[in-house]
Short mmCIF file of C-alpha atoms in Angstrom, two decimals:
data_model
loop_
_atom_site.label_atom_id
_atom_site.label_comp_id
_atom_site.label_asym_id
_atom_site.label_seq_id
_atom_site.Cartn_x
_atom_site.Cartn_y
_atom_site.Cartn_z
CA UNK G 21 22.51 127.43 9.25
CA UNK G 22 20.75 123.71 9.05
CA UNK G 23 20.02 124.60 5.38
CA UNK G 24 23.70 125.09 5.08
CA UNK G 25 24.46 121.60 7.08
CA UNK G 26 22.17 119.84 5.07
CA UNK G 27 23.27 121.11 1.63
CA UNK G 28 27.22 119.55 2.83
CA UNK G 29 25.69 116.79 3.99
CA UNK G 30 24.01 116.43 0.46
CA UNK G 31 26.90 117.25 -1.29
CA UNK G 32 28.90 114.95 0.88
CA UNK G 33 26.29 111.70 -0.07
CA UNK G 34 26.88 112.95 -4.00
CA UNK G 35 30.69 112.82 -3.23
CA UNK G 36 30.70 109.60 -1.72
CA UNK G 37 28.12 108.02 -4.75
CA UNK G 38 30.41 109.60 -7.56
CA UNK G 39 33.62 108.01 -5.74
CA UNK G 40 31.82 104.66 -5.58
CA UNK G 41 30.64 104.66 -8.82
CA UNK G 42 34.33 105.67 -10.49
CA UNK G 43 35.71 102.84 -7.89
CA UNK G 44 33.58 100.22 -9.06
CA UNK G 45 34.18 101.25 -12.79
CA UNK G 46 37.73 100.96 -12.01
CA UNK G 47 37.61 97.61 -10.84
CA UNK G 48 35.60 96.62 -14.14
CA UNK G 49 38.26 98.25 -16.16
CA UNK G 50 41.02 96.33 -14.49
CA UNK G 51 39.21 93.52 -14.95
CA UNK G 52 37.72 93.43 -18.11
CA UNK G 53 41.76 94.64 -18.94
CA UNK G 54 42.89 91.00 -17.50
CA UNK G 55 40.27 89.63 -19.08
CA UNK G 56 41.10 90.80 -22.60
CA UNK G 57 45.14 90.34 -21.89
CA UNK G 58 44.03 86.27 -21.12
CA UNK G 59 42.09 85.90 -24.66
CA UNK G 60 45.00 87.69 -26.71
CA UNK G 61 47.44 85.54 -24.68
CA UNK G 62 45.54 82.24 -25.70
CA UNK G 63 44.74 83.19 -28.99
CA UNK G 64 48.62 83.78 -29.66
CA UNK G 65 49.42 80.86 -28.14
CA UNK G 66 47.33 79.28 -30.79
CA UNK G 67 49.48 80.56 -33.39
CA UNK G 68 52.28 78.55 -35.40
CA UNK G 69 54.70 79.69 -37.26
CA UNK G 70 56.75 77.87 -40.23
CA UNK G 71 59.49 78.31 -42.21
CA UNK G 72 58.63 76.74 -45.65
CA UNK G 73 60.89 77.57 -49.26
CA UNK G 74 62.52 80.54 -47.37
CA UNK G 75 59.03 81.81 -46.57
CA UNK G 76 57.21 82.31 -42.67
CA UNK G 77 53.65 80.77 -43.13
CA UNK G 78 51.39 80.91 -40.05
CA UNK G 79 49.39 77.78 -39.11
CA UNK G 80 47.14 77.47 -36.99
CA UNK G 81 47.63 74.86 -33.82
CA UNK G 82 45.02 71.72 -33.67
CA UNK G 83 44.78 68.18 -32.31
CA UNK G 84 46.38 65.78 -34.29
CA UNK G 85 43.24 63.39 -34.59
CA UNK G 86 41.40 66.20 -36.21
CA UNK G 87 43.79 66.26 -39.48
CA UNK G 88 45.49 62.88 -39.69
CA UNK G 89 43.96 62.36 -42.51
CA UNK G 90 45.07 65.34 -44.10
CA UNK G 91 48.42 64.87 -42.74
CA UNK G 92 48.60 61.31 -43.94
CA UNK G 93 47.41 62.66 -47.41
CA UNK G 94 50.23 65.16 -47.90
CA UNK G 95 53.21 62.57 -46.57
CA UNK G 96 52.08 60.98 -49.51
CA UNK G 97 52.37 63.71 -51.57
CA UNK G 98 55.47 64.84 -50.30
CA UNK G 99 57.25 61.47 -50.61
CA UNK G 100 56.18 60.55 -54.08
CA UNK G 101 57.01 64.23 -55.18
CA UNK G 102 60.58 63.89 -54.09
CA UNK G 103 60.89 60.29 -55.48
CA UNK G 104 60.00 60.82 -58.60
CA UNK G 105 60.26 64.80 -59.53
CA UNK G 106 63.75 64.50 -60.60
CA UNK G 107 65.85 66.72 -63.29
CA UNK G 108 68.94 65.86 -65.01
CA UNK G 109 71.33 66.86 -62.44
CA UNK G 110 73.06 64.97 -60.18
CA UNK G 111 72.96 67.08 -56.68
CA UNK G 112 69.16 67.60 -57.37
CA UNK G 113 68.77 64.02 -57.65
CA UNK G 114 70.78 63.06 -54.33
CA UNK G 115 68.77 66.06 -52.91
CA UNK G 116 65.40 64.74 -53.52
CA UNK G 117 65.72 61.57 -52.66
CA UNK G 118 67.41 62.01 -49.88
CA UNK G 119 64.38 63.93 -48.64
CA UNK G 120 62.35 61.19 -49.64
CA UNK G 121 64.89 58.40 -47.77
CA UNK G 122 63.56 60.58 -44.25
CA UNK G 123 60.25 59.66 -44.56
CA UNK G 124 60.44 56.00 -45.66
CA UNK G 125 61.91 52.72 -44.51
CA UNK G 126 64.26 50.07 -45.99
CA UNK G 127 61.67 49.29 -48.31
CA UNK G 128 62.11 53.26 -50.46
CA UNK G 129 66.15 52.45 -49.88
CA UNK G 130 65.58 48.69 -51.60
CA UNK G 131 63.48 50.52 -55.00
CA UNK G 132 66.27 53.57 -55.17
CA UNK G 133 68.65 50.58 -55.39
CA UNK G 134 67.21 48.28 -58.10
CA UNK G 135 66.88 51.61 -59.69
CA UNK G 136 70.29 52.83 -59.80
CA UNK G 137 72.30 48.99 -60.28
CA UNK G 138 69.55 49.15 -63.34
CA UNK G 139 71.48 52.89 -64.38
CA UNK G 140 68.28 54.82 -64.19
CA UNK G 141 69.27 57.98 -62.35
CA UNK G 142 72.70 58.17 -64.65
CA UNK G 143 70.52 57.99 -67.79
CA UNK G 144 68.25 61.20 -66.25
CA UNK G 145 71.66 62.84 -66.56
CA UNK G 146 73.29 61.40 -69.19
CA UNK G 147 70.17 61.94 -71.33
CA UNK G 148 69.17 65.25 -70.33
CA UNK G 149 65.70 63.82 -69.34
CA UNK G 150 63.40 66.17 -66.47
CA UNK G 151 60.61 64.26 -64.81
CA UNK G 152 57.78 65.64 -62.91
CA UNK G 153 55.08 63.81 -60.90
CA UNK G 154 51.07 64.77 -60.78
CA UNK G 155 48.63 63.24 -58.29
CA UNK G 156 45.34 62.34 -59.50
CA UNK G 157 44.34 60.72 -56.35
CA UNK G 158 44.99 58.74 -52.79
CA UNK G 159 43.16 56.44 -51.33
CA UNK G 160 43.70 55.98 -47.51
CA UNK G 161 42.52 53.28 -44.88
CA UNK G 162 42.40 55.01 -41.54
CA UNK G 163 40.70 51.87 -39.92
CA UNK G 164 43.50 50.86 -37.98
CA UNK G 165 47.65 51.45 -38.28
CA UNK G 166 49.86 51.09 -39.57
CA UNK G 167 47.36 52.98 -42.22
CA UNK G 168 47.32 51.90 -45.89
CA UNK G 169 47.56 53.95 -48.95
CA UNK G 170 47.38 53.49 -52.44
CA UNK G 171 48.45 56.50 -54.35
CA UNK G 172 47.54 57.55 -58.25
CA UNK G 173 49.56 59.53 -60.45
CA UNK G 174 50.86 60.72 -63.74
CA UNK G 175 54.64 61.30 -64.58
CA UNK G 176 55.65 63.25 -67.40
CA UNK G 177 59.36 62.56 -68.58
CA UNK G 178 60.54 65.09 -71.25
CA UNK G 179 63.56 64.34 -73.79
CA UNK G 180 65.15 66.51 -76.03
CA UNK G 181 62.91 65.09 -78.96
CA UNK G 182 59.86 63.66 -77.07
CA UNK G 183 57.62 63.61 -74.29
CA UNK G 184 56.43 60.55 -72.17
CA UNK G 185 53.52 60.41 -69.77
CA UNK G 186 53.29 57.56 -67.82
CA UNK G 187 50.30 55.55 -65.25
CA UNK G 188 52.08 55.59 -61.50
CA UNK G 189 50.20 53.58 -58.73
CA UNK G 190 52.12 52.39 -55.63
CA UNK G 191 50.70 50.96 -52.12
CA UNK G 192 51.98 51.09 -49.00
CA UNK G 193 51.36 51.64 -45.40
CA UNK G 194 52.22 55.03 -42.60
CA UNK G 195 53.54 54.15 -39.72
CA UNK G 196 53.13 56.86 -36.94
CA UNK G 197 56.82 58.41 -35.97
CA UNK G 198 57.95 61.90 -33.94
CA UNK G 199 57.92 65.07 -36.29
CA UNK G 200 61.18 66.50 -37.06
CA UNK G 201 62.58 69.25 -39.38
CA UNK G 202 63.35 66.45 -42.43
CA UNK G 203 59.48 64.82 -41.32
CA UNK G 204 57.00 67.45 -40.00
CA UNK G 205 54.18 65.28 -40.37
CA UNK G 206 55.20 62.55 -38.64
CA UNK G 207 55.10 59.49 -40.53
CA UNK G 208 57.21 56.68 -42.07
CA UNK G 209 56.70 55.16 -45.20
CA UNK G 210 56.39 50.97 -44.90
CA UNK G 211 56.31 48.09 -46.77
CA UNK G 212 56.05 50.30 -50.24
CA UNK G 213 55.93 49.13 -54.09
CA UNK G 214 55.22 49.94 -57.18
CA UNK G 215 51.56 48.37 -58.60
CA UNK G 216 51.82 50.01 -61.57
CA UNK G 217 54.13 52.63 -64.38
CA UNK G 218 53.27 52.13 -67.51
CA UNK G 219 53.44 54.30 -70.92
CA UNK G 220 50.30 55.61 -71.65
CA UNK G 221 51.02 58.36 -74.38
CA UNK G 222 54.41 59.34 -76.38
CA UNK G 223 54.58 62.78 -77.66
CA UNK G 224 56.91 64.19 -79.80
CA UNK G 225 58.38 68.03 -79.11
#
């Protein structure tokens, strides 16, 4: 009979041990479950999504200090490309540089209009002429803002019978501004002028 009280009493201890441990894993399941919902939480909160030529593109969320540079960089890039990659049509011209007019001042308005009274834009489409613009390089000044640029490039115009290329180099400075659809990076073209467009080869086609 005490072997028999002693074996439940046994059993009882193994009961209790067993229902402690499964507790205790339990509680290290829920909480390694919270845990692990927190991380996926913050890492998808880290995740940005853009809509870009029709096209969602993930990006990736970062302090602003860390790529100004880079973001300064591609303004550039962005604003000379609509500026000056132009084709012989009249709606793609008013389309680019109206894109370009959102990221720059008076200054981009002033050159678009000593452009046009000279009848540059009527002769793209009079003349069938297609020009296209090719960065060789940009040279920034981050030291203090507004920041200062100096961009290089290459335009090719094509004609019917020949082909142009042509030494770009502008200056300017970025002023810092709020991002918008029409200006995700977030800066304004100031105080910008050409240095430089000359011929530096002729072609014929």
């Amino acid at each position: 009979m005490f072997n028999y009280f002693t074996n439940i009493e046994t059993a009882f201890q193994h009961v209790k041990r067993f229902s402690l441990v499964l507790s205790l894993g339990a509680i290290a399941m829920a909480l390694g479950s919270i845990w692990l919902s927190y991380r996926f939480q913050q890492q998808a909160a880290e995740r940005v999504y853009i809509l870009m030529d029709g096209k969602v593109l993930e990006a990736v969320a970062s302090d602003r200090k860390s790529n100004i540079k880079i973001e300064a960089r591609e303004h550039v890039i962005r604003f000379h490309s609509h500026f000056f990659s132009l084709s012989p049509d009249e709606e793609q011209i008013n389309e680019q540089l109206g894109k370009a007019f959102y990221l720059g001042d008076g200054s981009v308005q002033s050159a678009y209009q000593v452009l046009k009274e000279q009848g540059y834009y009527n002769r793209l489409v009079t003349g069938n002429i297609h020009q296209e613009l090719s960065v060789d390089s940009i040279a920034l000044d981050m030291a203090q803002r507004p920041y200062s640029f100096w961009f290089y490039g290459r335009q090719t115009i094509t004609r019917p019978t020949s082909k142009l290329t042509r030494s770009l180099v502008t200056k300017g400075q970025l002023r810092e501004v709020a991002r918008s659809i029409n200006n995700p990076h977030g800066f304004l073209v100031e105080q910008w002028e050409t240095l430089e467009n000359r011929d530096i080869k002729i072609e014929k086609r």
